[in-house]
Amino acid sequence: TIPARDGHAIDARVYAPATNWTVLQQAPGPHDAHDAFAGVVYAHGGCFSEGTCESFEELGRGFARRGLMVLDTSFRQGAGNPHPGALRDLGDVAAWAHEAFPDLAWGVAGSSSGGYMALALAADPFHWGCAMDFSFTLALCPVADPLARANYLRAVINGTSEIEPRHEPERARQILASQLSYFPGGDDQMWEAAGLVNEFAMGMVFIVAGAQDKNVPLHVLSKVIPRANRTLVLGRAGHEVQAVLKDQDYDEIIPWLREAVK
């Protein structure tokens, strides 16, 4: 576990690169980073309210096999830790990582709602308690603009959305309810949350999106894609991009990450 600033113990899972990837069963030490070209603080997805450090195991394995040490955590979110609570937890996680492995280059990555967390954390890590800049940010189908995503879901529910493909209304209601549990301040709070990403300078950023994503349509990323260093839009992919990448996707991502940490 990793201690949060309020004393809460954040459950964590580390995927360490080795001859064969391994999930560490105890606190990682410097030797576990020996084969890593970088570490990455990973923020899982889950509609701003769900998920744990075990939710995206396949992704953690995939990155570890390719030379990253992945730190995945059960950061708090949802109604029990509303915005910006998750960013505080992730800031504490990143601060711990930097202290534990000061010689390792660190990046931040996230999927879906976790992609938003990654972008916002990287935009101003010092504000969230982490005294280091990240070498890179990797955002997989990120909810980069929570208000734009909420308005899309509302349009689906009301039958006025022209986005194709799109969710069924009942699924849109479920996602919207989960998202609003983290943003109890409603539209004003989501607008301010988007500003944490859009109003700050971006470092080295790689965006991956699915062109057929019913959960995070491309227009939700419209303000960050032009500012990213690299964007990979997978034409036939949907929201599964948040959890599963193909070999050819890694072949695009990993060389870029290696270059970013030089």
CSV table of C-alpha atoms in Angstrom, one decimal:
chain,number,residue,atom,x,y,z
A,1,THR,CA,0.0,0.0,0.0
A,2,ILE,CA,0.9,3.7,-0.4
A,3,PRO,CA,0.1,6.2,2.2
A,4,ALA,CA,-2.2,9.1,1.2
A,5,ARG,CA,-1.9,12.5,2.9
A,6,ASP,CA,-4.9,11.8,5.1
A,7,GLY,CA,-3.5,8.5,6.3
A,8,HIS,CA,-5.6,6.3,4.0
A,9,ALA,CA,-3.7,3.3,2.7
A,10,ILE,CA,-4.0,3.2,-1.1
A,11,ASP,CA,-3.8,-0.4,-2.5
A,12,ALA,CA,-1.2,-0.8,-5.2
A,13,ARG,CA,0.0,-3.3,-7.7
A,14,VAL,CA,3.3,-3.1,-9.5
A,15,TYR,CA,4.1,-4.8,-12.8
A,16,ALA,CA,7.9,-5.1,-13.1
A,17,PRO,CA,9.8,-5.7,-16.3
A,18,ALA,CA,11.9,-8.8,-16.3
A,19,THR,CA,12.7,-11.8,-18.6
A,20,ASN,CA,9.0,-12.5,-18.0
A,21,TRP,CA,6.8,-9.8,-16.6
A,22,THR,CA,6.0,-10.2,-12.9
A,23,VAL,CA,3.4,-8.8,-10.5
A,24,LEU,CA,5.3,-7.9,-7.3
A,25,GLN,CA,3.9,-9.5,-4.2
A,26,GLN,CA,5.8,-7.2,-1.8
A,27,ALA,CA,7.0,-3.6,-1.7
A,28,PRO,CA,9.1,-2.9,-4.8
A,29,GLY,CA,12.8,-2.0,-4.4
A,30,PRO,CA,15.4,-0.4,-6.7
A,31,HIS,CA,16.3,-3.9,-8.1
A,32,ASP,CA,12.8,-4.2,-9.5
A,33,ALA,CA,13.4,-1.2,-11.7
A,34,HIS,CA,16.7,-2.4,-13.0
A,35,ASP,CA,15.3,-3.6,-16.4
A,36,ALA,CA,12.9,-0.7,-16.8
A,37,PHE,CA,13.5,2.2,-19.2
A,38,ALA,CA,10.9,4.2,-17.3
A,39,GLY,CA,8.2,3.9,-14.7
A,40,VAL,CA,4.5,4.9,-15.2
A,41,VAL,CA,1.9,5.9,-12.7
A,42,TYR,CA,-1.3,4.4,-14.2
A,43,ALA,CA,-4.8,5.6,-13.5
A,44,HIS,CA,-7.4,3.0,-14.3
A,45,GLY,CA,-10.8,3.8,-15.9
A,46,GLY,CA,-14.2,3.3,-14.4
A,47,CYS,CA,-16.6,6.1,-15.1
A,48,PHE,CA,-15.0,8.3,-12.4
A,49,SER,CA,-16.4,5.9,-9.7
A,50,GLU,CA,-15.3,2.3,-10.3
A,51,GLY,CA,-12.3,0.1,-10.6
A,52,THR,CA,-9.2,-1.0,-8.6
A,53,CYS,CA,-5.6,-1.7,-9.1
A,54,GLU,CA,-6.5,-5.1,-10.5
A,55,SER,CA,-9.0,-3.9,-13.1
A,56,PHE,CA,-6.6,-3.5,-16.0
A,57,GLU,CA,-4.2,-6.3,-15.5
A,58,GLU,CA,-3.7,-7.1,-19.2
A,59,LEU,CA,-2.6,-3.6,-19.9
A,60,GLY,CA,-0.2,-3.7,-17.0
A,61,ARG,CA,1.3,-6.9,-18.2
A,62,GLY,CA,1.6,-5.6,-21.7
A,63,PHE,CA,3.6,-2.5,-20.7
A,64,ALA,CA,5.8,-4.5,-18.3
A,65,ARG,CA,6.7,-7.0,-21.0
A,66,ARG,CA,7.9,-4.1,-23.1
A,67,GLY,CA,10.1,-2.4,-20.5
A,68,LEU,CA,7.9,-0.2,-18.3
A,69,MET,CA,7.5,-0.6,-14.5
A,70,VAL,CA,3.8,0.0,-14.0
A,71,LEU,CA,2.4,1.4,-10.7
A,72,ASP,CA,-1.4,0.8,-10.7
A,73,THR,CA,-3.4,1.8,-7.6
A,74,SER,CA,-6.9,1.8,-6.2
A,75,PHE,CA,-7.1,5.6,-5.9
A,76,ARG,CA,-10.4,6.8,-4.4
A,77,GLN,CA,-13.0,8.4,-6.5
A,78,GLY,CA,-16.8,8.5,-6.9
A,79,ALA,CA,-19.2,9.9,-4.2
A,80,GLY,CA,-16.9,8.8,-1.4
A,81,ASN,CA,-14.0,10.9,-2.7
A,82,PRO,CA,-15.4,13.6,-5.1
A,83,HIS,CA,-13.4,15.8,-7.3
A,84,PRO,CA,-10.6,16.6,-7.0
A,85,GLY,CA,-10.0,13.8,-4.5
A,86,ALA,CA,-8.7,11.3,-7.0
A,87,LEU,CA,-6.1,13.8,-8.2
A,88,ARG,CA,-4.9,14.2,-4.6
A,89,ASP,CA,-4.5,10.4,-4.2
A,90,LEU,CA,-2.7,10.1,-7.5
A,91,GLY,CA,-0.4,13.0,-6.6
A,92,ASP,CA,0.5,11.2,-3.4
A,93,VAL,CA,1.1,8.0,-5.4
A,94,ALA,CA,3.4,9.9,-7.8
A,95,ALA,CA,5.2,11.5,-4.9
A,96,TRP,CA,5.8,8.1,-3.4
A,97,ALA,CA,7.1,6.7,-6.7
A,98,HIS,CA,9.5,9.6,-7.1
A,99,GLU,CA,10.9,9.2,-3.6
A,100,ALA,CA,11.1,5.4,-3.9
A,101,PHE,CA,12.8,5.5,-7.4
A,102,PRO,CA,14.5,8.9,-7.8
A,103,ASP,CA,16.8,7.7,-10.6
A,104,LEU,CA,13.9,6.3,-12.7
A,105,ALA,CA,12.2,8.5,-15.3
A,106,TRP,CA,8.5,8.6,-14.6
A,107,GLY,CA,5.5,9.1,-16.8
A,108,VAL,CA,1.8,9.0,-16.2
A,109,ALA,CA,-0.9,7.1,-18.1
A,110,GLY,CA,-4.6,6.5,-17.8
A,111,SER,CA,-7.6,5.0,-19.5
A,112,SER,CA,-11.0,6.7,-20.0
A,113,SER,CA,-11.8,8.6,-16.8
A,114,GLY,CA,-8.3,7.7,-15.7
A,115,GLY,CA,-7.1,9.3,-18.9
A,116,TYR,CA,-8.5,12.6,-17.7
A,117,MET,CA,-6.8,12.0,-14.3
A,118,ALA,CA,-3.5,11.4,-16.1
A,119,LEU,CA,-3.8,14.6,-18.2
A,120,ALA,CA,-4.8,16.8,-15.3
A,121,LEU,CA,-2.1,15.4,-13.0
A,122,ALA,CA,0.6,15.9,-15.6
A,123,ALA,CA,-0.6,19.4,-16.3
A,124,ASP,CA,0.3,20.6,-12.8
A,125,PRO,CA,1.8,17.8,-10.7
A,126,PHE,CA,3.1,20.2,-8.0
A,127,HIS,CA,-0.4,21.4,-7.3
A,128,TRP,CA,-1.4,17.8,-6.5
A,129,GLY,CA,1.6,17.1,-4.2
A,130,CYS,CA,4.2,15.7,-6.5
A,131,ALA,CA,7.5,17.5,-6.8
A,132,MET,CA,8.5,16.2,-10.2
A,133,ASP,CA,7.5,16.8,-13.8
A,134,PHE,CA,6.6,13.7,-15.8
A,135,SER,CA,8.6,12.6,-18.8
A,136,PHE,CA,5.5,11.7,-20.7
A,137,THR,CA,1.7,11.4,-20.6
A,138,LEU,CA,-0.1,8.5,-22.3
A,139,ALA,CA,-3.9,8.9,-22.4
A,140,LEU,CA,-6.0,6.0,-23.7
A,141,CYS,CA,-9.5,7.3,-24.9
A,142,PRO,CA,-9.4,9.9,-22.2
A,143,VAL,CA,-12.5,11.8,-21.0
A,144,ALA,CA,-10.5,14.9,-21.5
A,145,ASP,CA,-13.5,17.2,-21.2
A,146,PRO,CA,-15.9,15.8,-18.6
A,147,LEU,CA,-18.6,18.4,-19.5
A,148,ALA,CA,-18.5,17.5,-23.2
A,149,ARG,CA,-18.9,13.9,-22.3
A,150,ALA,CA,-21.8,14.6,-20.0
A,151,ASN,CA,-23.6,16.6,-22.6
A,152,TYR,CA,-23.1,13.8,-25.1
A,153,LEU,CA,-24.6,11.3,-22.7
A,154,ARG,CA,-27.6,13.7,-22.0
A,155,ALA,CA,-28.2,14.0,-25.8
A,156,VAL,CA,-28.2,10.2,-26.1
A,157,ILE,CA,-30.7,9.9,-23.2
A,158,ASN,CA,-32.9,12.6,-24.7
A,159,GLY,CA,-32.8,11.1,-28.2
A,160,THR,CA,-31.1,14.2,-29.8
A,161,SER,CA,-27.6,12.9,-30.3
A,162,GLU,CA,-26.3,12.6,-33.8
A,163,ILE,CA,-23.1,10.8,-32.8
A,164,GLU,CA,-22.6,7.4,-34.5
A,165,PRO,CA,-22.1,4.9,-33.0
A,166,ARG,CA,-23.6,5.8,-29.7
A,167,HIS,CA,-24.7,4.1,-26.5
A,168,GLU,CA,-28.2,3.0,-25.8
A,169,PRO,CA,-30.1,5.5,-23.5
A,170,GLU,CA,-30.1,3.2,-20.4
A,171,ARG,CA,-26.3,2.7,-20.6
A,172,ALA,CA,-25.8,6.4,-21.1
A,173,ARG,CA,-27.9,7.0,-17.9
A,174,GLN,CA,-25.7,4.6,-15.9
A,175,ILE,CA,-22.5,6.2,-17.1
A,176,LEU,CA,-23.8,9.8,-16.5
A,177,ALA,CA,-24.9,8.8,-13.0
A,178,SER,CA,-21.4,7.4,-12.2
A,179,GLN,CA,-19.7,10.5,-13.6
A,180,LEU,CA,-21.9,12.9,-11.7
A,181,SER,CA,-21.2,11.0,-8.4
A,182,TYR,CA,-17.6,12.2,-8.7
A,183,PHE,CA,-18.6,15.7,-9.9
A,184,PRO,CA,-21.4,16.6,-7.4
A,185,GLY,CA,-21.0,20.3,-8.4
A,186,GLY,CA,-22.5,19.5,-11.8
A,187,ASP,CA,-21.8,21.4,-14.9
A,188,ASP,CA,-19.8,24.2,-13.3
A,189,GLN,CA,-17.5,21.7,-11.6
A,190,MET,CA,-17.0,19.7,-14.8
A,191,TRP,CA,-16.2,22.8,-16.7
A,192,GLU,CA,-13.6,23.8,-14.2
A,193,ALA,CA,-12.2,20.2,-14.3
A,194,ALA,CA,-11.8,20.4,-18.0
A,195,GLY,CA,-9.8,23.7,-17.4
A,196,LEU,CA,-7.3,21.7,-15.4
A,197,VAL,CA,-6.3,20.1,-18.7
A,198,ASN,CA,-7.1,22.7,-21.3
A,199,GLU,CA,-5.7,25.8,-19.5
A,200,PHE,CA,-2.2,24.4,-18.7
A,201,ALA,CA,0.8,23.8,-20.9
A,202,MET,CA,1.1,20.2,-22.0
A,203,GLY,CA,4.4,18.3,-21.9
A,204,MET,CA,5.1,15.2,-24.0
A,205,VAL,CA,1.6,13.7,-24.6
A,206,PHE,CA,0.5,10.7,-26.6
A,207,ILE,CA,-3.3,10.3,-27.2
A,208,VAL,CA,-4.8,6.9,-28.3
A,209,ALA,CA,-8.4,6.9,-29.3
A,210,GLY,CA,-10.9,4.6,-30.9
A,211,ALA,CA,-12.8,6.0,-33.9
A,212,GLN,CA,-15.8,3.9,-33.0
A,213,ASP,CA,-15.9,4.7,-29.3
A,214,LYS,CA,-19.4,5.0,-27.9
A,215,ASN,CA,-18.2,5.9,-24.5
A,216,VAL,CA,-15.7,8.7,-25.3
A,217,PRO,CA,-16.5,10.0,-28.8
A,218,LEU,CA,-13.7,11.9,-30.5
A,219,HIS,CA,-15.3,15.3,-30.0
A,220,VAL,CA,-14.7,14.9,-26.3
A,221,LEU,CA,-10.9,15.0,-27.1
A,222,SER,CA,-11.2,17.9,-29.6
A,223,LYS,CA,-9.3,20.4,-27.3
A,224,VAL,CA,-6.4,18.1,-26.4
A,225,ILE,CA,-5.7,16.3,-29.7
A,226,PRO,CA,-4.4,19.5,-31.4
A,227,ARG,CA,-2.0,20.0,-28.5
A,228,ALA,CA,-0.7,16.5,-28.2
A,229,ASN,CA,2.6,15.5,-29.6
A,230,ARG,CA,1.3,12.3,-31.1
A,231,THR,CA,-2.3,11.0,-31.6
A,232,LEU,CA,-3.1,7.5,-32.7
A,233,VAL,CA,-6.8,7.0,-33.8
A,234,LEU,CA,-7.7,3.4,-34.3
A,235,GLY,CA,-10.3,3.3,-37.1
A,236,ARG,CA,-12.1,0.2,-36.2
A,237,ALA,CA,-11.7,0.3,-32.4
A,238,GLY,CA,-14.1,1.3,-29.7
A,239,HIS,CA,-13.7,1.8,-26.0
A,240,GLU,CA,-11.9,-1.5,-25.6
A,241,VAL,CA,-8.7,0.6,-26.3
A,242,GLN,CA,-8.8,1.6,-22.7
A,243,ALA,CA,-7.9,-1.9,-21.5
A,244,VAL,CA,-6.5,-3.9,-24.4
A,245,LEU,CA,-3.9,-2.9,-26.9
A,246,LYS,CA,-2.7,-4.9,-29.9
A,247,ASP,CA,0.9,-5.6,-30.7
A,248,GLN,CA,0.9,-3.1,-33.5
A,249,ASP,CA,-0.4,-0.5,-31.1
A,250,TYR,CA,2.4,-1.1,-28.7
A,251,ASP,CA,4.8,-0.9,-31.7
A,252,GLU,CA,3.6,2.7,-32.2
A,253,ILE,CA,3.6,3.7,-28.5
A,254,ILE,CA,6.7,2.1,-26.9
A,255,PRO,CA,9.3,3.7,-29.3
A,256,TRP,CA,7.7,7.1,-28.7
A,257,LEU,CA,7.9,6.6,-24.9
A,258,ARG,CA,11.5,5.6,-25.1
A,259,GLU,CA,12.3,8.7,-27.1
A,260,ALA,CA,10.4,10.9,-24.6
A,261,VAL,CA,12.5,9.8,-21.7
A,262,LYS,CA,15.9,10.3,-23.4
